[in-house]
Amino acid sequence: MLRVAVIGSGPSGVYTAQALVQQSLVPDVRVHVLDRLPTPYGLVRYGVAPDHEKIKSLQNSLRAVLEDERITFVGHVEVGGAGGLSPDRLKQLYHAVVYCVGAATDRGLSVPGEDLPGSFSATQFVSWYSAHPDAAVDAFALRARSAVVIGVGNVAVDVARILARGADELRSTDVPPAALSALAGSLVRDVHIAGRRGPSQARFTTKELRELGALPRARMLVDAAELARDPAYAAPAGGPGTPAPPAVVRRNLEVLRGWATDPAPARADRLRRIHLRFFLRPAELLERAGRVAGVRFAHTEPDGAGGVRDTGAYEDIEAQLVLRAVGYRGLPLPGLPFDAARGTVPHMAGRVLRDGTPAPGEYVAGWIKRGPTGVIGSNRSCAKETVASLIDDAPLLLRRSVAADPLSTLRSWGVRPVEWDGWLAIERAEAALGRSLGRGQVKIPDWNGLLDAARDDGR
């Protein structure tokens, strides 16, 4: 029997487990999917916006994989870090280990004032309204009048949309009570989304963009002069020296053009304004009374080579809340090699490389393998490549003796894992919490609550 540990229960980890049990070359495979959290699904549970119910429903397909009798979910198991299981210890338990630990931190701006109170990563904000147990329950009081979101990708649009939504619109979602209460009392009236490049180079999808414009109590504001600075906007059909932009860019520009030329009227019931800005590079976060008070942006312009350059002009935008959404980055895992420049583990077709040589039994998949690129579905092909390498190595891997019962060994080491029944108990507790609040299922937002629920049979 080939015993494999997959570290991480997000899409990359679950797709890796699925590919392992679906391959036919090694018929007897058992997979343990280990996760630091007592809950499965990774960023699908803790990263997808609560009002994106269709994407969140992906949990159903991930669940079907984890319910396979050859796959065991093993939550609340720390790998790496202080007190966590080391790669050497994992090798005592499994023939192979596939690390699917994602990109655990955000990229910084590297500008003065970035660490002022009131300045956060979008990841922190997402974790807060998604009830991640590492997030501070009362982190965002939302007493700010104006918020700036730096970045023009889907994460930036997500956090701006949540800031601009009314709490009543989120009451049917699984947003935890503290976050819902804070959003209900929010004083934010202006949300600025700013990117250093033009609209044709923004990373948001047309669907995300249109969702902003569909918010019933928000008004979209776009500066036509900023759009006109973009060559693709100025010549949308292409022209001499200007190729026609891809279809998604054309659709985005059409939406933006409509907002710039025919903005929604300023009605009394439109409580918030969303300002979508381009060609603004953050240069400094401004301070007042020890907190962030605004962002100083440098104006940029196209440099003719696909990038931008500063124009020498600056603009200050008031903000008591700043959220940066400029990308993710992988973190080194103690005991594994790490490419600090790329934020990934060096590998060859998923095989971990130590000093340039494949390390038998050690593999990577997902963002820690390829960087934070692609969509959720990209993890399928990534996982299949890694699993193909692992299965090719299986004859060698099976020569090594490992623990007959990894879970018993884990318990003997003092680990208290949460298995699938524990996760089902958490689900029941969250359903009960929702009923007590007159809502649907509501997430438990803290470690103690999750672990207490997992260890309470509740039947």
Short mmCIF file of C-alpha atoms in Angstrom, two decimals:
data_model
loop_
_atom_site.label_atom_id
_atom_site.label_comp_id
_atom_site.label_asym_id
_atom_site.label_seq_id
_atom_site.Cartn_x
_atom_site.Cartn_y
_atom_site.Cartn_z
CA MET A 1 0.00 0.00 0.00
CA LEU A 2 1.28 3.45 -0.99
CA ARG A 3 0.67 5.95 1.82
CA VAL A 4 0.67 9.62 0.82
CA ALA A 5 0.21 12.78 2.87
CA VAL A 6 -1.17 15.86 1.14
CA ILE A 7 -0.50 19.03 3.13
CA GLY A 8 -3.37 21.47 2.63
CA SER A 9 -7.08 20.85 1.99
CA GLY A 10 -7.75 23.69 -0.43
CA PRO A 11 -8.44 23.01 -4.13
CA SER A 12 -4.83 22.11 -4.96
CA GLY A 13 -4.66 19.62 -2.10
CA VAL A 14 -8.04 18.05 -2.81
CA TYR A 15 -7.35 17.79 -6.54
CA THR A 16 -4.02 16.13 -5.73
CA ALA A 17 -5.78 13.58 -3.51
CA GLN A 18 -8.35 12.98 -6.24
CA ALA A 19 -5.68 12.42 -8.90
CA LEU A 20 -3.88 9.97 -6.61
CA VAL A 21 -6.89 7.72 -6.11
CA GLN A 22 -8.07 8.00 -9.72
CA GLN A 23 -4.80 6.85 -11.31
CA SER A 24 -4.58 3.14 -12.15
CA LEU A 25 -0.86 2.36 -12.20
CA VAL A 26 -0.66 1.96 -8.41
CA PRO A 27 -4.08 0.61 -7.42
CA ASP A 28 -3.63 0.49 -3.63
CA VAL A 29 -3.21 4.10 -2.47
CA ARG A 30 -4.30 5.71 0.79
CA VAL A 31 -4.20 9.48 1.15
CA HIS A 32 -4.29 11.58 4.31
CA VAL A 33 -5.13 15.24 3.64
CA LEU A 34 -3.56 17.22 6.50
CA ASP A 35 -4.52 20.79 7.31
CA ARG A 36 -3.51 23.24 10.05
CA LEU A 37 -7.16 24.24 10.41
CA PRO A 38 -9.88 21.95 11.76
CA THR A 39 -11.94 22.80 8.66
CA PRO A 40 -11.37 21.75 5.03
CA TYR A 41 -11.55 23.62 1.69
CA GLY A 42 -8.86 26.30 2.25
CA LEU A 43 -9.49 29.50 0.32
CA VAL A 44 -12.85 28.25 -0.95
CA ARG A 45 -14.08 28.50 2.65
CA TYR A 46 -11.92 31.41 3.80
CA GLY A 47 -11.13 33.38 0.65
CA VAL A 48 -14.17 33.41 -1.63
CA ALA A 49 -16.44 36.41 -0.98
CA PRO A 50 -19.60 35.46 0.97
CA ASP A 51 -21.88 36.86 -1.74
CA HIS A 52 -20.27 34.64 -4.41
CA GLU A 53 -22.48 31.66 -3.72
CA LYS A 54 -21.81 29.91 -7.03
CA ILE A 55 -18.05 29.80 -6.44
CA LYS A 56 -18.52 28.83 -2.80
CA SER A 57 -20.65 25.91 -3.97
CA LEU A 58 -17.39 24.37 -5.20
CA GLN A 59 -17.17 23.06 -1.64
CA ASN A 60 -19.71 20.42 -2.68
CA SER A 61 -17.36 18.90 -5.27
CA LEU A 62 -14.38 19.12 -2.90
CA ARG A 63 -16.51 17.42 -0.25
CA ALA A 64 -17.30 14.52 -2.58
CA VAL A 65 -13.55 13.89 -3.01
CA LEU A 66 -12.82 14.02 0.72
CA GLU A 67 -15.63 11.53 1.38
CA ASP A 68 -13.87 8.89 -0.74
CA GLU A 69 -13.05 5.92 1.55
CA ARG A 70 -9.42 5.98 0.36
CA ILE A 71 -8.99 9.59 1.49
CA THR A 72 -8.92 10.78 5.11
CA PHE A 73 -9.21 14.41 6.20
CA VAL A 74 -6.88 15.10 9.12
CA GLY A 75 -7.40 18.65 10.41
CA HIS A 76 -5.76 20.62 13.22
CA VAL A 77 -2.29 19.31 12.34
CA GLU A 78 0.51 21.88 12.14
CA VAL A 79 3.27 21.22 9.61
CA GLY A 80 6.45 23.23 9.97
CA GLY A 81 6.72 26.21 12.29
CA ALA A 82 7.14 26.08 16.06
CA GLY A 83 5.94 22.73 17.31
CA GLY A 84 4.78 21.58 13.89
CA LEU A 85 5.63 18.34 12.13
CA SER A 86 8.89 18.54 10.19
CA PRO A 87 9.42 17.02 6.75
CA ASP A 88 11.67 14.40 8.37
CA ARG A 89 8.90 13.37 10.78
CA LEU A 90 6.37 13.16 7.97
CA LYS A 91 8.71 10.78 6.13
CA GLN A 92 8.40 8.40 9.11
CA LEU A 93 4.66 8.21 8.49
CA TYR A 94 4.24 8.33 4.69
CA HIS A 95 5.97 7.10 1.56
CA ALA A 96 5.39 10.49 -0.08
CA VAL A 97 4.37 13.97 1.00
CA VAL A 98 2.82 16.53 -1.36
CA TYR A 99 2.95 20.10 -0.06
CA CYS A 100 -0.03 22.16 -1.22
CA VAL A 101 0.38 25.02 1.24
CA GLY A 102 -0.43 27.88 -1.15
CA ALA A 103 0.86 31.45 -0.88
CA ALA A 104 0.26 32.33 2.73
CA THR A 105 1.04 36.03 2.83
CA ASP A 106 0.38 39.18 0.81
CA ARG A 107 2.80 41.39 -1.08
CA GLY A 108 3.64 44.70 0.52
CA LEU A 109 3.73 48.15 -1.06
CA SER A 110 7.21 49.05 0.24
CA VAL A 111 6.21 52.68 0.80
CA PRO A 112 6.50 54.93 3.89
CA GLY A 113 3.56 54.69 6.26
CA GLU A 114 2.48 51.23 5.15
CA ASP A 115 2.50 49.97 8.76
CA LEU A 116 0.34 52.77 10.19
CA PRO A 117 -2.78 51.76 12.15
CA GLY A 118 -5.67 51.64 9.69
CA SER A 119 -3.49 50.13 6.94
CA PHE A 120 -4.14 46.43 6.29
CA SER A 121 -3.70 43.81 3.63
CA ALA A 122 -6.82 42.79 1.76
CA THR A 123 -6.04 39.28 2.99
CA GLN A 124 -6.62 40.43 6.58
CA PHE A 125 -9.94 42.02 5.65
CA VAL A 126 -11.07 38.92 3.72
CA SER A 127 -10.09 36.68 6.64
CA TRP A 128 -12.11 38.88 9.00
CA TYR A 129 -15.38 38.79 7.07
CA SER A 130 -14.79 35.11 6.19
CA ALA A 131 -14.47 34.14 9.91
CA HIS A 132 -10.93 32.76 9.62
CA PRO A 133 -9.95 31.74 13.17
CA ASP A 134 -6.62 33.59 12.92
CA ALA A 135 -8.39 36.91 12.26
CA ALA A 136 -9.12 39.30 15.11
CA VAL A 137 -12.89 39.35 15.62
CA ASP A 138 -12.99 43.13 16.20
CA ALA A 139 -10.22 44.13 13.78
CA PHE A 140 -12.35 46.40 11.58
CA ALA A 141 -14.60 48.87 13.35
CA LEU A 142 -15.20 50.65 10.00
CA ARG A 143 -15.46 54.12 11.50
CA ALA A 144 -13.62 55.41 8.44
CA ARG A 145 -15.43 57.81 6.09
CA SER A 146 -13.19 57.05 3.12
CA ALA A 147 -11.39 53.82 2.20
CA VAL A 148 -8.71 53.23 -0.42
CA VAL A 149 -8.18 49.80 -1.97
CA ILE A 150 -4.83 49.58 -3.76
CA GLY A 151 -4.89 47.11 -6.64
CA VAL A 152 -7.15 46.35 -9.60
CA GLY A 153 -7.59 42.60 -9.45
CA ASN A 154 -10.56 40.50 -8.38
CA VAL A 155 -9.53 40.57 -4.71
CA ALA A 156 -9.52 44.38 -4.77
CA VAL A 157 -12.96 44.40 -6.37
CA ASP A 158 -14.22 41.86 -3.82
CA VAL A 159 -13.20 43.88 -0.77
CA ALA A 160 -14.51 47.11 -2.32
CA ARG A 161 -17.84 45.42 -3.03
CA ILE A 162 -18.15 44.17 0.56
CA LEU A 163 -17.36 47.68 1.87
CA ALA A 164 -20.02 49.15 -0.39
CA ARG A 165 -22.72 46.56 0.23
CA GLY A 166 -25.43 47.06 2.82
CA ALA A 167 -25.33 44.65 5.76
CA ASP A 168 -28.90 43.56 4.99
CA GLU A 169 -27.66 42.22 1.64
CA LEU A 170 -25.12 40.02 3.46
CA ARG A 171 -27.44 38.74 6.17
CA SER A 172 -28.32 35.66 4.13
CA THR A 173 -24.62 34.70 3.86
CA ASP A 174 -22.32 33.01 6.38
CA VAL A 175 -20.61 36.26 7.48
CA PRO A 176 -20.00 36.00 11.26
CA PRO A 177 -22.08 38.17 13.61
CA ALA A 178 -19.27 40.53 14.64
CA ALA A 179 -18.35 41.33 11.03
CA LEU A 180 -22.00 41.74 10.01
CA SER A 181 -22.57 44.11 12.93
CA ALA A 182 -19.50 46.17 12.00
CA LEU A 183 -20.60 46.37 8.37
CA ALA A 184 -24.08 47.44 9.49
CA GLY A 185 -22.55 50.32 11.47
CA SER A 186 -20.01 51.26 8.80
CA LEU A 187 -19.48 54.98 8.19
CA VAL A 188 -17.64 54.39 4.90
CA ARG A 189 -19.18 56.52 2.17
CA ASP A 190 -16.37 56.65 -0.42
CA VAL A 191 -14.42 53.63 -1.64
CA HIS A 192 -11.50 54.36 -3.98
CA ILE A 193 -10.00 51.51 -6.05
CA ALA A 194 -6.65 52.57 -7.51
CA GLY A 195 -4.17 50.91 -9.86
CA ARG A 196 -0.83 52.15 -11.19
CA ARG A 197 -1.56 51.04 -14.76
CA GLY A 198 -4.43 51.57 -17.17
CA PRO A 199 -7.74 49.72 -17.44
CA SER A 200 -6.52 47.41 -20.20
CA GLN A 201 -3.91 46.01 -17.78
CA ALA A 202 -6.25 45.56 -14.83
CA ARG A 203 -6.66 41.98 -13.60
CA PHE A 204 -10.34 41.97 -12.71
CA THR A 205 -12.86 39.99 -14.74
CA THR A 206 -15.84 41.56 -16.48
CA LYS A 207 -18.19 39.64 -14.20
CA GLU A 208 -16.57 41.13 -11.08
CA LEU A 209 -16.64 44.58 -12.64
CA ARG A 210 -20.33 44.40 -13.51
CA GLU A 211 -21.15 43.24 -9.98
CA LEU A 212 -19.82 46.56 -8.69
CA GLY A 213 -22.13 48.49 -10.98
CA ALA A 214 -25.08 46.33 -9.92
CA LEU A 215 -24.86 47.24 -6.23
CA PRO A 216 -28.24 48.77 -5.43
CA ARG A 217 -27.00 51.44 -3.04
CA ALA A 218 -23.70 52.47 -4.63
CA ARG A 219 -22.74 54.83 -7.44
CA MET A 220 -19.83 54.12 -9.81
CA LEU A 221 -17.52 57.02 -10.68
CA VAL A 222 -14.90 56.69 -13.42
CA ASP A 223 -12.68 59.47 -14.83
CA ALA A 224 -12.95 59.51 -18.63
CA ALA A 225 -9.60 61.31 -18.88
CA GLU A 226 -7.84 58.42 -17.14
CA LEU A 227 -9.46 55.91 -19.48
CA ALA A 228 -8.44 57.95 -22.52
CA ARG A 229 -4.81 57.72 -21.44
CA ASP A 230 -4.85 53.98 -22.13
CA PRO A 231 -3.91 53.16 -25.77
CA ALA A 232 -6.32 50.21 -25.85
CA TYR A 233 -9.15 52.47 -24.69
CA ALA A 234 -8.26 55.20 -27.17
CA ALA A 235 -8.25 52.71 -30.06
CA PRO A 236 -10.49 49.83 -28.93
CA ALA A 237 -10.67 48.27 -32.40
CA GLY A 238 -6.95 48.50 -32.97
CA GLY A 239 -5.19 50.88 -35.29
CA PRO A 240 -1.75 51.66 -36.67
CA GLY A 241 0.63 50.19 -34.12
CA THR A 242 -2.21 49.41 -31.70
CA PRO A 243 -3.40 45.79 -31.78
CA ALA A 244 -7.00 45.07 -30.88
CA PRO A 245 -7.25 44.23 -27.19
CA PRO A 246 -8.35 40.73 -26.09
CA ALA A 247 -12.06 40.09 -25.66
CA VAL A 248 -12.05 40.41 -21.86
CA VAL A 249 -10.29 43.78 -22.10
CA ARG A 250 -12.79 44.99 -24.70
CA ARG A 251 -15.68 43.99 -22.46
CA ASN A 252 -14.11 45.70 -19.45
CA LEU A 253 -13.51 48.88 -21.44
CA GLU A 254 -17.12 48.88 -22.61
CA VAL A 255 -18.34 48.71 -19.02
CA LEU A 256 -15.97 51.47 -17.91
CA ARG A 257 -16.85 53.65 -20.87
CA GLY A 258 -20.51 53.41 -19.92
CA TRP A 259 -19.79 54.49 -16.34
CA ALA A 260 -17.59 57.36 -17.47
CA THR A 261 -20.08 58.77 -20.00
CA ASP A 262 -23.35 57.99 -18.26
CA PRO A 263 -22.84 57.64 -14.49
CA ALA A 264 -25.79 56.68 -12.32
CA PRO A 265 -27.48 59.76 -10.90
CA ALA A 266 -26.68 60.83 -7.36
CA ARG A 267 -29.80 59.75 -5.52
CA ALA A 268 -30.46 60.06 -1.82
CA ASP A 269 -30.72 56.28 -1.46
CA ARG A 270 -27.29 55.76 -3.00
CA LEU A 271 -25.32 55.73 0.22
CA ARG A 272 -21.85 55.01 -1.11
CA ARG A 273 -19.65 56.09 -4.01
CA ILE A 274 -17.11 53.79 -5.65
CA HIS A 275 -14.30 55.66 -7.42
CA LEU A 276 -12.43 53.47 -9.91
CA ARG A 277 -9.07 55.12 -10.60
CA PHE A 278 -6.17 54.32 -12.92
CA PHE A 279 -2.59 55.49 -13.50
CA LEU A 280 -2.02 56.09 -9.78
CA ARG A 281 1.04 54.62 -8.04
CA PRO A 282 1.03 54.64 -4.20
CA ALA A 283 4.02 56.69 -3.03
CA GLU A 284 3.27 57.18 0.67
CA LEU A 285 0.59 56.58 3.28
CA LEU A 286 -0.15 59.82 5.11
CA GLU A 287 -0.49 60.08 8.87
CA ARG A 288 -2.61 62.09 11.25
CA ALA A 289 -2.83 61.56 15.02
CA GLY A 290 -0.86 58.34 14.74
CA ARG A 291 -3.17 56.71 12.17
CA VAL A 292 -3.43 56.54 8.41
CA ALA A 293 -5.18 59.61 7.03
CA GLY A 294 -4.71 59.23 3.29
CA VAL A 295 -2.61 57.98 0.42
CA ARG A 296 -0.25 60.10 -1.69
CA PHE A 297 -0.30 58.79 -5.24
CA ALA A 298 2.14 59.54 -8.05
CA HIS A 299 0.41 60.01 -11.39
CA THR A 300 1.69 57.67 -14.09
CA GLU A 301 1.34 57.40 -17.85
CA PRO A 302 2.02 54.72 -20.47
CA ASP A 303 5.72 54.44 -21.31
CA GLY A 304 5.14 53.03 -24.81
CA ALA A 305 6.66 49.67 -23.89
CA GLY A 306 3.76 48.12 -22.00
CA GLY A 307 4.60 49.70 -18.66
CA VAL A 308 4.13 53.08 -17.00
CA ARG A 309 6.33 55.94 -15.83
CA ASP A 310 5.78 58.70 -13.31
CA THR A 311 4.66 62.05 -14.65
CA GLY A 312 6.00 64.07 -11.71
CA ALA A 313 2.51 65.00 -10.51
CA TYR A 314 1.01 63.79 -7.23
CA GLU A 315 -2.46 63.50 -5.74
CA ASP A 316 -3.56 62.92 -2.15
CA ILE A 317 -6.71 60.90 -1.46
CA GLU A 318 -8.22 61.02 2.01
CA ALA A 319 -8.57 57.62 3.67
CA GLN A 320 -8.91 56.39 7.22
CA LEU A 321 -8.78 52.80 5.96
CA VAL A 322 -6.30 51.46 3.39
CA LEU A 323 -6.39 47.92 2.03
CA ARG A 324 -3.61 46.67 -0.22
CA ALA A 325 -4.51 43.98 -2.75
CA VAL A 326 -1.39 43.70 -4.88
CA GLY A 327 -0.86 39.94 -4.86
CA TYR A 328 0.13 36.98 -2.72
CA ARG A 329 3.45 35.41 -1.88
CA GLY A 330 4.55 32.00 -0.64
CA LEU A 331 6.38 31.57 2.66
CA PRO A 332 9.26 29.19 3.41
CA LEU A 333 8.32 26.01 5.23
CA PRO A 334 10.99 24.93 7.74
CA GLY A 335 12.83 21.91 6.44
CA LEU A 336 12.01 22.52 2.76
CA PRO A 337 14.14 24.41 0.22
CA PHE A 338 12.73 27.77 -0.86
CA ASP A 339 13.26 30.15 -3.75
CA ALA A 340 12.94 33.53 -2.04
CA ALA A 341 12.88 35.45 -5.33
CA ARG A 342 9.89 33.50 -6.65
CA GLY A 343 8.22 32.67 -3.35
CA THR A 344 8.03 28.99 -4.34
CA VAL A 345 9.65 25.65 -3.56
CA PRO A 346 12.11 24.71 -6.34
CA HIS A 347 10.86 21.66 -8.20
CA MET A 348 11.00 19.65 -11.40
CA ALA A 349 7.54 18.55 -12.60
CA GLY A 350 6.41 18.71 -8.96
CA ARG A 351 9.42 16.87 -7.49
CA VAL A 352 11.06 18.98 -4.77
CA LEU A 353 14.65 19.84 -5.67
CA ARG A 354 17.31 19.86 -2.96
CA ASP A 355 20.54 21.36 -4.26
CA GLY A 356 19.21 20.84 -7.76
CA THR A 357 18.46 17.14 -7.27
CA PRO A 358 14.97 15.61 -6.90
CA ALA A 359 14.28 14.60 -3.29
CA PRO A 360 12.59 11.16 -3.22
CA GLY A 361 9.16 11.31 -1.62
CA GLU A 362 8.81 15.11 -1.54
CA TYR A 363 6.50 16.95 -3.95
CA VAL A 364 4.65 20.25 -4.38
CA ALA A 365 1.45 21.36 -6.10
CA GLY A 366 -0.57 24.56 -6.30
CA TRP A 367 0.68 28.08 -5.63
CA ILE A 368 3.72 26.98 -3.61
CA LYS A 369 4.77 25.13 -6.77
CA ARG A 370 3.99 27.64 -9.52
CA GLY A 371 3.34 30.94 -7.73
CA PRO A 372 -0.03 32.70 -7.16
CA THR A 373 -1.29 32.45 -10.72
CA GLY A 374 -4.30 31.01 -12.47
CA VAL A 375 -7.85 30.32 -11.34
CA ILE A 376 -9.17 27.55 -9.09
CA GLY A 377 -9.42 25.16 -12.03
CA SER A 378 -5.72 25.65 -12.85
CA ASN A 379 -4.95 23.47 -9.84
CA ARG A 380 -6.30 20.35 -11.57
CA SER A 381 -3.64 20.16 -14.28
CA CYS A 382 -0.98 21.27 -11.79
CA ALA A 383 -1.97 18.43 -9.42
CA LYS A 384 -2.03 15.86 -12.23
CA GLU A 385 1.52 16.72 -13.27
CA THR A 386 2.77 16.30 -9.71
CA VAL A 387 0.88 13.03 -9.20
CA ALA A 388 2.30 11.65 -12.46
CA SER A 389 5.80 12.28 -11.09
CA LEU A 390 4.92 10.67 -7.77
CA ILE A 391 3.44 7.57 -9.38
CA ASP A 392 6.51 7.22 -11.60
CA ASP A 393 8.59 7.21 -8.40
CA ALA A 394 6.29 4.77 -6.57
CA PRO A 395 8.43 1.61 -7.05
CA LEU A 396 11.31 3.34 -5.27
CA LEU A 397 9.11 4.94 -2.62
CA LEU A 398 7.46 1.64 -1.64
CA ARG A 399 10.82 0.18 -0.63
CA ARG A 400 10.88 2.38 2.45
CA SER A 401 9.13 1.29 5.64
CA VAL A 402 6.63 3.72 7.14
CA ALA A 403 4.18 3.69 10.05
CA ALA A 404 1.41 1.12 9.72
CA ASP A 405 -1.09 3.55 11.29
CA PRO A 406 -0.02 7.19 10.85
CA LEU A 407 -2.94 8.56 12.88
CA SER A 408 -2.05 6.45 15.92
CA THR A 409 1.54 7.63 15.66
CA LEU A 410 0.38 11.24 15.42
CA ARG A 411 -1.65 10.83 18.58
CA SER A 412 1.31 9.26 20.36
CA TRP A 413 3.25 12.41 19.48
CA GLY A 414 0.63 14.54 21.24
CA VAL A 415 -1.26 15.67 18.13
CA ARG A 416 -5.06 15.86 18.50
CA PRO A 417 -6.34 15.70 14.93
CA VAL A 418 -9.85 16.64 13.83
CA GLU A 419 -11.11 14.01 11.41
CA TRP A 420 -14.13 14.07 9.10
CA ASP A 421 -16.65 13.37 11.86
CA GLY A 422 -15.24 16.38 13.73
CA TRP A 423 -15.73 18.56 10.66
CA LEU A 424 -19.32 17.34 10.33
CA ALA A 425 -19.86 18.30 13.98
CA ILE A 426 -18.55 21.81 13.17
CA GLU A 427 -21.04 22.02 10.30
CA ARG A 428 -23.89 21.08 12.63
CA ALA A 429 -22.77 23.68 15.18
CA GLU A 430 -22.63 26.37 12.49
CA ALA A 431 -26.11 25.47 11.30
CA ALA A 432 -27.34 25.72 14.90
CA LEU A 433 -25.62 29.10 15.30
CA GLY A 434 -27.37 30.35 12.17
CA ARG A 435 -30.76 29.15 13.40
CA SER A 436 -30.25 30.93 16.73
CA LEU A 437 -29.66 34.17 14.81
CA GLY A 438 -32.55 33.69 12.40
CA ARG A 439 -30.12 33.19 9.52
CA GLY A 440 -28.74 30.36 7.42
CA GLN A 441 -25.51 28.63 8.33
CA VAL A 442 -23.10 31.07 10.04
CA LYS A 443 -19.39 30.36 10.47
CA ILE A 444 -17.81 29.95 13.89
CA PRO A 445 -15.02 32.58 13.87
CA ASP A 446 -12.61 31.42 16.60
CA TRP A 447 -10.30 28.49 17.34
CA ASN A 448 -11.90 27.54 20.65
CA GLY A 449 -15.38 27.53 19.17
CA LEU A 450 -14.30 25.36 16.23
CA LEU A 451 -12.39 22.85 18.36
CA ASP A 452 -15.16 22.65 20.97
CA ALA A 453 -17.67 21.97 18.21
CA ALA A 454 -15.42 19.35 16.59
CA ARG A 455 -15.12 17.43 19.85
CA ASP A 456 -18.80 17.59 20.71
CA ASP A 457 -20.64 14.71 19.04
CA GLY A 458 -23.81 16.85 19.08
CA ARG A 459 -26.11 14.05 17.94
#
